[in-house]
Tab-separated table of C-alpha atoms in Angstrom:
chain	number	residue	atom	x	y	z
R	1	UNK	CA	13.379	15.448	9.281
R	2	UNK	CA	10.447	14.038	10.735
R	3	UNK	CA	10.399	11.024	13.383
R	4	UNK	CA	5.781	11.105	12.721
R	5	UNK	CA	4.742	7.636	11.649
R	6	UNK	CA	3.710	8.684	8.081
R	7	UNK	CA	0.927	6.204	6.435
R	8	UNK	CA	2.420	3.832	4.403
R	9	UNK	CA	0.157	5.204	1.234
R	10	UNK	CA	1.338	8.838	1.967
R	11	UNK	CA	4.862	8.080	1.648
R	12	UNK	CA	4.110	5.584	-1.365
R	13	UNK	CA	2.288	8.487	-3.201
R	14	UNK	CA	5.214	10.821	-1.960
R	15	UNK	CA	8.158	9.077	-3.823
R	16	UNK	CA	5.959	8.334	-6.978
R	17	UNK	CA	5.621	12.378	-6.765
R	18	UNK	CA	9.386	13.142	-6.518
R	19	UNK	CA	10.227	10.687	-8.807
R	20	UNK	CA	11.417	12.766	-12.582
R	21	UNK	CA	11.266	10.786	-15.750
R	22	UNK	CA	14.524	10.284	-17.290
R	23	UNK	CA	14.456	12.064	-20.989
R	24	UNK	CA	16.976	11.072	-22.815
R	25	UNK	CA	15.512	8.093	-25.472
R	26	UNK	CA	17.812	6.229	-28.213
R	27	UNK	CA	16.592	4.224	-30.538
R	28	UNK	CA	17.218	0.331	-30.371
R	29	UNK	CA	16.309	-2.735	-32.923
R	30	UNK	CA	12.775	-4.003	-31.644
R	31	UNK	CA	14.479	-7.595	-30.669
R	32	UNK	CA	16.489	-5.387	-28.590
R	33	UNK	CA	14.141	-3.776	-26.413
R	34	UNK	CA	13.086	-6.161	-24.227
R	35	UNK	CA	12.182	-5.176	-20.454
R	36	UNK	CA	12.916	-1.364	-21.908
R	37	UNK	CA	10.227	1.474	-21.703
R	38	UNK	CA	8.900	3.351	-24.967
R	39	UNK	CA	9.625	6.900	-25.410
R	40	UNK	CA	6.596	7.171	-28.470
R	41	UNK	CA	3.739	5.772	-28.894
R	42	UNK	CA	3.767	2.854	-31.812
R	43	UNK	CA	0.453	3.882	-34.906
R	44	UNK	CA	0.298	0.984	-37.453
R	45	UNK	CA	0.872	1.836	-40.942
R	46	UNK	CA	-1.354	-0.841	-42.039
R	47	UNK	CA	-3.965	-3.688	-41.079
R	48	UNK	CA	-3.551	-6.776	-39.684
R	49	UNK	CA	-4.427	-9.071	-41.086
R	50	UNK	CA	-4.269	-6.988	-44.899
R	51	UNK	CA	-6.646	-9.584	-46.148
R	52	UNK	CA	-9.401	-11.294	-45.880
R	53	UNK	CA	-7.723	-15.181	-44.958
R	54	UNK	CA	-8.796	-18.162	-43.652
R	55	UNK	CA	-8.763	-19.114	-40.124
R	56	UNK	CA	-8.738	-22.903	-40.962
R	57	UNK	CA	-7.385	-25.584	-43.364
R	58	UNK	CA	-10.057	-26.360	-46.213
R	59	UNK	CA	-12.238	-25.488	-48.784
R	60	UNK	CA	-12.801	-21.601	-49.789
R	61	UNK	CA	-16.181	-21.540	-51.083
R	62	UNK	CA	-19.441	-19.914	-52.683
R	63	UNK	CA	-22.480	-20.586	-50.452
R	64	UNK	CA	-24.775	-19.820	-52.908
R	65	UNK	CA	-23.166	-23.215	-54.760
R	66	UNK	CA	-24.137	-25.796	-51.886
R	67	UNK	CA	-27.584	-26.600	-51.791
R	68	UNK	CA	-27.498	-29.288	-49.170
R	69	UNK	CA	-24.500	-31.349	-47.568
R	70	UNK	CA	-23.153	-33.947	-49.635
R	71	UNK	CA	-22.408	-31.237	-52.793
R	72	UNK	CA	-19.929	-32.479	-54.668
R	73	UNK	CA	-17.854	-29.442	-56.361
R	74	UNK	CA	-14.697	-29.360	-58.402
R	75	UNK	CA	-11.584	-27.743	-57.166
R	76	UNK	CA	-10.328	-24.619	-59.618
R	77	UNK	CA	-7.563	-23.824	-57.636
R	78	UNK	CA	-5.037	-24.547	-54.291
R	79	UNK	CA	-3.959	-20.739	-52.149
R	80	UNK	CA	-1.229	-22.116	-49.976
R	81	UNK	CA	-0.295	-19.299	-47.146
R	82	UNK	CA	1.597	-16.374	-48.971
R	83	UNK	CA	-0.221	-17.030	-51.830
R	84	UNK	CA	-2.555	-14.817	-53.564
R	85	UNK	CA	-5.111	-16.876	-55.593
R	86	UNK	CA	-7.705	-15.582	-58.355
R	87	UNK	CA	-11.294	-15.271	-58.097
R	88	UNK	CA	-13.387	-18.149	-57.265
R	89	UNK	CA	-14.970	-18.952	-60.187
R	90	UNK	CA	-18.844	-19.991	-59.515
R	91	UNK	CA	-19.652	-23.803	-58.996
R	92	UNK	CA	-15.788	-23.971	-57.902
R	93	UNK	CA	-13.950	-24.285	-54.977
R	94	UNK	CA	-10.540	-23.300	-53.381
R	95	UNK	CA	-8.410	-25.586	-51.783
R	96	UNK	CA	-7.029	-22.945	-49.646
R	97	UNK	CA	-4.564	-23.231	-46.225
R	98	UNK	CA	-4.522	-21.218	-42.710
R	99	UNK	CA	-3.532	-17.604	-43.067
R	100	UNK	CA	-3.942	-18.016	-46.872
R	101	UNK	CA	-6.147	-14.988	-48.594
R	102	UNK	CA	-9.661	-15.550	-49.447
R	103	UNK	CA	-10.405	-15.355	-53.149
R	104	UNK	CA	-12.408	-12.883	-54.593
R	105	UNK	CA	-16.218	-14.290	-54.849
R	106	UNK	CA	-15.970	-16.860	-51.976
R	107	UNK	CA	-17.595	-16.064	-48.302
R	108	UNK	CA	-16.917	-18.537	-46.562
R	109	UNK	CA	-14.518	-20.988	-45.535
R	110	UNK	CA	-15.413	-24.949	-45.144
R	111	UNK	CA	-12.743	-26.355	-42.633
R	112	UNK	CA	-11.188	-30.437	-43.850
R	113	UNK	CA	-12.553	-32.426	-41.291
R	114	UNK	CA	-16.130	-31.659	-43.228
R	115	UNK	CA	-14.591	-32.291	-46.664
R	116	UNK	CA	-13.826	-35.340	-48.796
R	117	UNK	CA	-11.806	-35.029	-51.547
R	118	UNK	CA	-12.898	-37.124	-54.541
R	119	UNK	CA	-10.471	-37.203	-57.638
R	120	UNK	CA	-10.507	-33.442	-58.908
R	121	UNK	CA	-13.062	-32.577	-56.877
R	122	UNK	CA	-13.972	-32.364	-53.014
R	123	UNK	CA	-17.291	-33.270	-51.425
R	124	UNK	CA	-18.851	-30.558	-49.163
R	125	UNK	CA	-20.838	-32.487	-46.356
R	126	UNK	CA	-21.188	-29.302	-43.989
R	127	UNK	CA	-23.514	-25.730	-45.145
R	128	UNK	CA	-21.129	-22.908	-43.218
R	129	UNK	CA	-23.178	-19.893	-42.560
R	130	UNK	CA	-21.815	-16.308	-44.501
R	131	UNK	CA	-18.081	-15.360	-43.288
R	132	UNK	CA	-17.664	-19.208	-41.585
R	133	UNK	CA	-13.872	-19.116	-40.775
R	134	UNK	CA	-12.992	-16.447	-42.448
R	135	UNK	CA	-10.547	-13.486	-40.823
R	136	UNK	CA	-11.296	-10.335	-41.920
R	137	UNK	CA	-8.687	-7.907	-43.026
R	138	UNK	CA	-8.352	-5.105	-39.953
R	139	UNK	CA	-9.907	-7.818	-37.765
R	140	UNK	CA	-7.296	-7.443	-35.295
R	141	UNK	CA	-5.423	-3.823	-36.415
R	142	UNK	CA	-7.268	-0.934	-38.378
R	143	UNK	CA	-4.424	1.042	-40.390
R	144	UNK	CA	-3.513	4.281	-38.137
R	145	UNK	CA	-4.349	2.339	-34.534
R	146	UNK	CA	-2.392	3.159	-31.989
R	147	UNK	CA	-1.018	-0.458	-30.796
R	148	UNK	CA	1.358	0.618	-27.883
R	149	UNK	CA	1.944	3.617	-25.788
R	150	UNK	CA	4.405	5.602	-24.380
R	151	UNK	CA	5.541	4.524	-21.350
R	152	UNK	CA	4.590	0.847	-22.076
R	153	UNK	CA	7.167	-1.609	-20.741
R	154	UNK	CA	8.046	-4.003	-23.446
R	155	UNK	CA	7.233	-7.385	-22.734
R	156	UNK	CA	7.724	-10.221	-25.259
R	157	UNK	CA	4.083	-9.912	-26.857
R	158	UNK	CA	4.276	-6.351	-26.831
R	159	UNK	CA	7.669	-6.358	-29.075
R	160	UNK	CA	5.548	-9.231	-31.144
R	161	UNK	CA	3.005	-6.816	-31.420
R	162	UNK	CA	5.428	-4.334	-32.770
R	163	UNK	CA	6.958	-6.701	-35.216
R	164	UNK	CA	3.285	-7.118	-36.446
R	165	UNK	CA	2.885	-3.901	-38.336
R	166	UNK	CA	6.657	-3.712	-39.551
R	167	UNK	CA	8.291	-2.095	-36.980
R	168	UNK	CA	12.082	-2.381	-36.946
R	169	UNK	CA	13.310	-0.236	-34.562
R	170	UNK	CA	11.438	1.191	-31.411
R	171	UNK	CA	12.210	4.721	-29.483
R	172	UNK	CA	12.505	3.728	-26.000
R	173	UNK	CA	13.844	5.832	-23.211
R	174	UNK	CA	17.600	5.234	-22.114
R	175	UNK	CA	17.718	3.290	-18.656
R	176	UNK	CA	17.645	4.642	-15.624
R	177	UNK	CA	21.304	4.594	-13.692
R	178	UNK	CA	21.198	3.217	-10.088
R	179	UNK	CA	24.091	3.710	-7.924
R	180	UNK	CA	24.122	0.513	-5.375
R	181	UNK	CA	26.420	0.703	-1.852
R	182	UNK	CA	25.861	-1.390	1.440
R	183	UNK	CA	27.143	0.453	4.848
R	184	UNK	CA	28.056	-1.862	7.878
R	185	UNK	CA	31.491	-2.758	9.439
R	186	UNK	CA	29.887	-5.956	10.143
R	187	UNK	CA	29.390	-7.206	6.424
R	188	UNK	CA	31.383	-9.492	4.203
R	189	UNK	CA	31.277	-10.754	1.233
R	190	UNK	CA	30.509	-14.052	0.339
R	191	UNK	CA	33.144	-16.409	0.056
R	192	UNK	CA	35.305	-14.443	2.597
R	193	UNK	CA	35.812	-15.858	6.347
R	194	UNK	CA	32.692	-14.979	9.056
R	195	UNK	CA	34.788	-13.155	11.894
R	196	UNK	CA	33.264	-13.505	14.912
R	197	UNK	CA	29.482	-10.724	14.964
R	198	UNK	CA	30.264	-10.384	11.005
R	199	UNK	CA	27.195	-11.984	8.856
R	200	UNK	CA	27.274	-11.856	4.925
R	201	UNK	CA	25.777	-8.995	3.019
R	202	UNK	CA	22.951	-10.212	1.415
R	203	UNK	CA	21.142	-7.932	0.404
R	204	UNK	CA	23.402	-6.529	-1.953
R	205	UNK	CA	22.290	-9.073	-3.898
R	206	UNK	CA	18.988	-8.940	-3.536
R	207	UNK	CA	18.753	-5.534	-4.350
R	208	UNK	CA	20.797	-5.882	-7.756
R	209	UNK	CA	18.670	-8.545	-8.607
R	210	UNK	CA	15.747	-6.438	-8.068
R	211	UNK	CA	16.833	-3.287	-9.733
R	212	UNK	CA	18.100	-5.364	-12.772
R	213	UNK	CA	15.131	-7.315	-12.808
R	214	UNK	CA	12.850	-3.549	-13.583
R	215	UNK	CA	15.873	-3.053	-16.132
R	216	UNK	CA	17.668	-0.740	-14.290
R	217	UNK	CA	21.878	0.309	-15.534
R	218	UNK	CA	23.400	-1.050	-11.641
R	219	UNK	CA	26.310	0.246	-10.528
R	220	UNK	CA	27.776	-1.626	-7.607
R	221	UNK	CA	29.384	-0.122	-5.099
R	222	UNK	CA	29.975	-2.481	-2.305
R	223	UNK	CA	30.228	-2.170	0.716
R	224	UNK	CA	31.091	1.561	2.274
R	225	UNK	CA	33.167	1.512	5.731
R	226	UNK	CA	30.722	3.111	8.448
R	227	UNK	CA	32.713	6.217	8.451
R	228	UNK	CA	30.935	9.731	7.994
R	229	UNK	CA	33.700	10.687	5.620
R	230	UNK	CA	33.492	7.446	3.416
R	231	UNK	CA	29.876	7.558	3.093
R	232	UNK	CA	30.236	11.545	2.063
R	233	UNK	CA	32.778	10.933	-0.513
R	234	UNK	CA	31.048	7.465	-2.010
R	235	UNK	CA	27.454	9.464	-1.933
R	236	UNK	CA	29.482	12.608	-4.669
R	237	UNK	CA	31.355	9.698	-6.680
R	238	UNK	CA	27.698	7.860	-6.911
R	239	UNK	CA	25.969	11.431	-7.505
R	240	UNK	CA	27.965	12.287	-11.064
R	241	UNK	CA	27.029	9.380	-12.774
R	242	UNK	CA	23.481	8.381	-11.404
R	243	UNK	CA	20.074	8.927	-11.513
R	244	UNK	CA	19.409	7.388	-8.275
R	245	UNK	CA	21.556	6.147	-5.293
R	246	UNK	CA	19.235	3.485	-3.259
R	247	UNK	CA	21.511	2.472	0.102
R	248	UNK	CA	20.758	-0.305	2.884
R	249	UNK	CA	21.436	0.077	6.513
R	250	UNK	CA	22.240	3.275	8.077
R	251	UNK	CA	18.741	4.870	8.405
R	252	UNK	CA	17.782	4.632	11.825
R	253	UNK	CA	19.628	6.791	14.528
R	254	UNK	CA	22.540	4.634	16.146
R	255	UNK	CA	25.618	6.219	16.650
R	256	UNK	CA	27.264	4.019	13.680
R	257	UNK	CA	24.962	5.243	11.358
R	258	UNK	CA	26.005	7.926	8.962
R	259	UNK	CA	23.958	7.701	6.106
R	260	UNK	CA	21.351	10.789	7.240
R	261	UNK	CA	24.318	13.168	8.140
R	262	UNK	CA	26.269	12.232	4.992
R	263	UNK	CA	23.198	12.464	2.886
R	264	UNK	CA	22.376	16.034	4.730
R	265	UNK	CA	25.922	17.183	4.098
R	266	UNK	CA	25.559	16.454	0.678
R	267	UNK	CA	22.264	17.487	-0.245
R	268	UNK	CA	18.925	17.113	1.628
R	269	UNK	CA	16.875	14.288	3.355
R	270	UNK	CA	13.839	13.645	4.797
R	271	UNK	CA	13.737	10.707	7.397
R	272	UNK	CA	10.069	8.832	7.323
R	273	UNK	CA	8.952	6.140	9.668
R	274	UNK	CA	6.443	4.333	7.797
R	275	UNK	CA	3.879	2.849	9.865
R	276	UNK	CA	3.906	-0.126	7.697
R	277	UNK	CA	5.480	-3.925	9.237
R	278	UNK	CA	8.309	-5.162	7.585
R	279	UNK	CA	10.183	-1.825	7.273
R	280	UNK	CA	9.978	1.528	9.105
R	281	UNK	CA	12.969	3.909	8.342
R	282	UNK	CA	12.902	4.518	4.868
R	283	UNK	CA	14.792	7.651	3.801
R	284	UNK	CA	14.959	9.994	0.254
R	285	UNK	CA	16.498	12.759	-0.422
R	286	UNK	CA	18.729	14.308	-3.261
R	287	UNK	CA	22.762	14.337	-3.412
R	288	UNK	CA	23.783	17.097	-4.889
R	289	UNK	CA	26.748	16.156	-8.211
R	290	UNK	CA	29.385	18.156	-9.371
R	291	UNK	CA	29.579	21.620	-11.178
R	292	UNK	CA	27.706	21.092	-14.210
R	293	UNK	CA	25.482	17.657	-13.363
R	294	UNK	CA	21.875	17.607	-11.679
R	295	UNK	CA	22.772	15.037	-9.417
R	296	UNK	CA	21.014	12.292	-7.767
R	297	UNK	CA	17.792	10.968	-5.882
R	298	UNK	CA	18.789	9.093	-2.617
R	299	UNK	CA	16.495	6.087	-1.322
R	300	UNK	CA	17.743	4.584	1.787
R	301	UNK	CA	16.237	1.252	3.281
R	302	UNK	CA	16.730	-0.324	6.533
R	303	UNK	CA	19.348	-2.969	6.687
R	304	UNK	CA	17.440	-6.433	7.833
R	305	UNK	CA	17.101	-8.271	4.580
R	306	UNK	CA	13.250	-8.811	4.824
R	307	UNK	CA	12.872	-5.149	5.822
R	308	UNK	CA	14.998	-3.737	3.096
R	309	UNK	CA	13.155	-6.135	0.543
R	310	UNK	CA	10.151	-5.597	1.180
R	311	UNK	CA	10.618	-2.230	1.469
R	312	UNK	CA	11.742	-2.207	-2.025
R	313	UNK	CA	8.275	-3.896	-3.562
R	314	UNK	CA	6.506	-1.335	-1.764
R	315	UNK	CA	7.721	1.983	-1.716
R	316	UNK	CA	11.282	1.733	-4.229
R	317	UNK	CA	9.117	-0.033	-7.166
R	318	UNK	CA	6.705	2.026	-7.817
R	319	UNK	CA	9.809	5.399	-7.494
R	320	UNK	CA	11.784	3.358	-9.683
R	321	UNK	CA	8.734	2.712	-12.346
R	322	UNK	CA	7.968	6.437	-12.688
R	323	UNK	CA	11.323	7.364	-12.963
R	324	UNK	CA	11.316	5.065	-16.000
R	325	UNK	CA	8.326	6.441	-17.715
R	326	UNK	CA	6.088	4.015	-16.657
R	327	UNK	CA	2.614	5.266	-16.814
R	328	UNK	CA	0.894	2.386	-14.114
R	329	UNK	CA	3.589	1.751	-11.611
R	330	UNK	CA	1.183	0.357	-8.392
R	331	UNK	CA	0.885	-3.581	-8.630
R	332	UNK	CA	-2.370	-5.018	-8.800
R	333	UNK	CA	-3.707	-6.536	-5.900
R	334	UNK	CA	-6.190	-10.330	-6.167
R	335	UNK	CA	-9.222	-10.698	-3.885
R	336	UNK	CA	-8.757	-14.487	-2.912
R	337	UNK	CA	-9.815	-16.742	0.091
R	338	UNK	CA	-7.631	-16.641	3.215
R	339	UNK	CA	-6.440	-19.930	4.850
R	340	UNK	CA	-4.856	-18.401	7.508
R	341	UNK	CA	-6.275	-16.820	11.159
R	342	UNK	CA	-4.945	-13.214	11.884
R	343	UNK	CA	-6.469	-12.668	15.782
R	344	UNK	CA	-3.892	-10.494	16.458
R	345	UNK	CA	-2.951	-8.035	13.627
R	346	UNK	CA	-0.437	-5.121	14.021
R	347	UNK	CA	-1.731	-1.296	14.424
R	348	UNK	CA	0.669	-0.791	11.234
R	349	UNK	CA	-0.446	-1.747	7.351
R	350	UNK	CA	0.966	-5.542	6.972
R	351	UNK	CA	2.698	-6.552	3.923
R	352	UNK	CA	2.569	-10.534	4.584
R	353	UNK	CA	5.012	-13.466	3.012
R	354	UNK	CA	2.353	-15.534	1.668
R	355	UNK	CA	1.488	-17.780	-1.630
R	356	UNK	CA	-1.544	-19.964	-3.000
R	357	UNK	CA	-2.351	-23.203	-1.193
R	358	UNK	CA	-3.488	-26.466	-3.763
R	359	UNK	CA	-6.791	-25.292	-2.654
R	360	UNK	CA	-6.497	-21.565	-4.067
R	361	UNK	CA	-6.540	-20.074	-1.028
R	362	UNK	CA	-3.650	-17.878	0.033
R	363	UNK	CA	-2.068	-19.420	3.365
R	364	UNK	CA	0.864	-17.184	5.157
R	365	UNK	CA	3.980	-18.215	6.191
R	366	UNK	CA	4.287	-19.328	9.683
R	367	UNK	CA	7.044	-16.862	11.674
R	368	UNK	CA	6.335	-13.183	9.670
R	369	UNK	CA	9.705	-12.204	11.992
R	370	UNK	CA	11.715	-9.548	9.849
R	371	UNK	CA	14.998	-11.908	10.467
R	372	UNK	CA	13.325	-14.464	8.858
R	373	UNK	CA	15.048	-14.292	5.036
R	374	UNK	CA	13.883	-17.857	4.251
R	375	UNK	CA	9.915	-16.586	3.848
R	376	UNK	CA	10.417	-14.393	1.011
R	377	UNK	CA	11.794	-17.029	-0.510
R	378	UNK	CA	9.254	-19.785	0.396
R	379	UNK	CA	6.262	-17.070	-0.755
R	380	UNK	CA	5.138	-16.336	-3.978
R	381	UNK	CA	3.515	-13.419	-3.003
R	382	UNK	CA	2.530	-10.471	-0.595
R	383	UNK	CA	-0.857	-10.257	1.434
R	384	UNK	CA	-1.601	-6.276	2.174
R	385	UNK	CA	-3.085	-6.173	5.462
R	386	UNK	CA	-4.461	-3.130	6.452
R	387	UNK	CA	-3.693	-1.381	9.679
R	388	UNK	CA	-5.366	-3.677	12.927
R	389	UNK	CA	-7.198	-5.780	10.430
R	390	UNK	CA	-8.538	-9.283	11.929
R	391	UNK	CA	-7.960	-12.178	9.470
R	392	UNK	CA	-10.073	-15.501	10.164
R	393	UNK	CA	-9.695	-18.209	7.693
R	394	UNK	CA	-12.202	-18.099	4.551
R	395	UNK	CA	-12.143	-13.701	5.155
R	396	UNK	CA	-10.986	-11.902	1.494
R	397	UNK	CA	-7.354	-10.435	1.547
R	398	UNK	CA	-5.485	-8.898	-0.527
R	399	UNK	CA	-3.029	-10.873	-2.450
R	400	UNK	CA	0.062	-9.251	-4.548
R	401	UNK	CA	2.008	-11.997	-6.502
R	402	UNK	CA	5.303	-11.668	-7.110
R	403	UNK	CA	4.803	-11.381	-11.079
R	404	UNK	CA	2.896	-7.649	-9.823
R	405	UNK	CA	5.885	-6.835	-8.216
R	406	UNK	CA	9.462	-7.704	-10.022
R	407	UNK	CA	9.031	-6.166	-13.165
């Protein structure tokens, strides 16, 4: 173990490199695969759309039959969506609706706003261009095209895309199994009496919500007493059934911090002092499993609620995504204009709780203290500020919205 400060990027990249993607898969109905990670690519067996079709309600025509605006053509057929018309006879128009296949012979669609029904015919008041308002077969998806890749997390729009090529089932990686527990005799649960010196266990709720938001299968093991034997027993039990053990608290060097010696006794441990604020002590290791089991990776977060929240977002989340088999695991930062001054930046990399103001500029919570948990709710994202970097209002900053960090 080393107490030397390591850069945020160094620790983040080390964690990602240590993640071992789950290999087991299952096949799910497409409608039940939201949030899961694809194990196999989805290749389209067909073209989308399968036939040339109309973008608009209107009339399918032959341009050669329209010498000038105001031409009247008899309507020879009506083609609703889901029906296939017959070939368009020269000198006629076909009433057509959005999504309906273009009849053979037609080379344009005139939207109904430029047409006037006239008995059994229609007056065309617009001269269309070739192909106007025709959506070509295969314009969206070609036959044999890979539309989703292994490692894609299945969003609602990706499920819809899979369904659009007829994929009724998808092969996904199984859920990552994460055991979660907190340490500290000072912790009590909401609903219980709060003795002097005690605090409510907010981390349990925050971390469980973050894990479930990432699609993990959470084994919530509650609060472990501040005893070495109890901590070792909790680790052993979790290692038999989990891929990852995540704890908060007990990773510092106090006499009552038993996580480090417990993990060392049950496996191996690296303890990192990360050059980031908030969040400094982070531990990573492995807890051995019983005979015949692989054991579990271990990540220990600081007990401070703000530090625990931020370190999860910027360090644990990329590890979990890679362990789930996701390809792209790093959040995207937006270069936006600051509405704040930061004249005395920290020597460590700072993740400032922030949000967008009405003018589109980034503002930060006025109290960035590590104990101000209300700032995480006020905020809509984080400003990623390099070590020692002074910020003046009007400067560009790197803003990471929560939408890039919570899923």
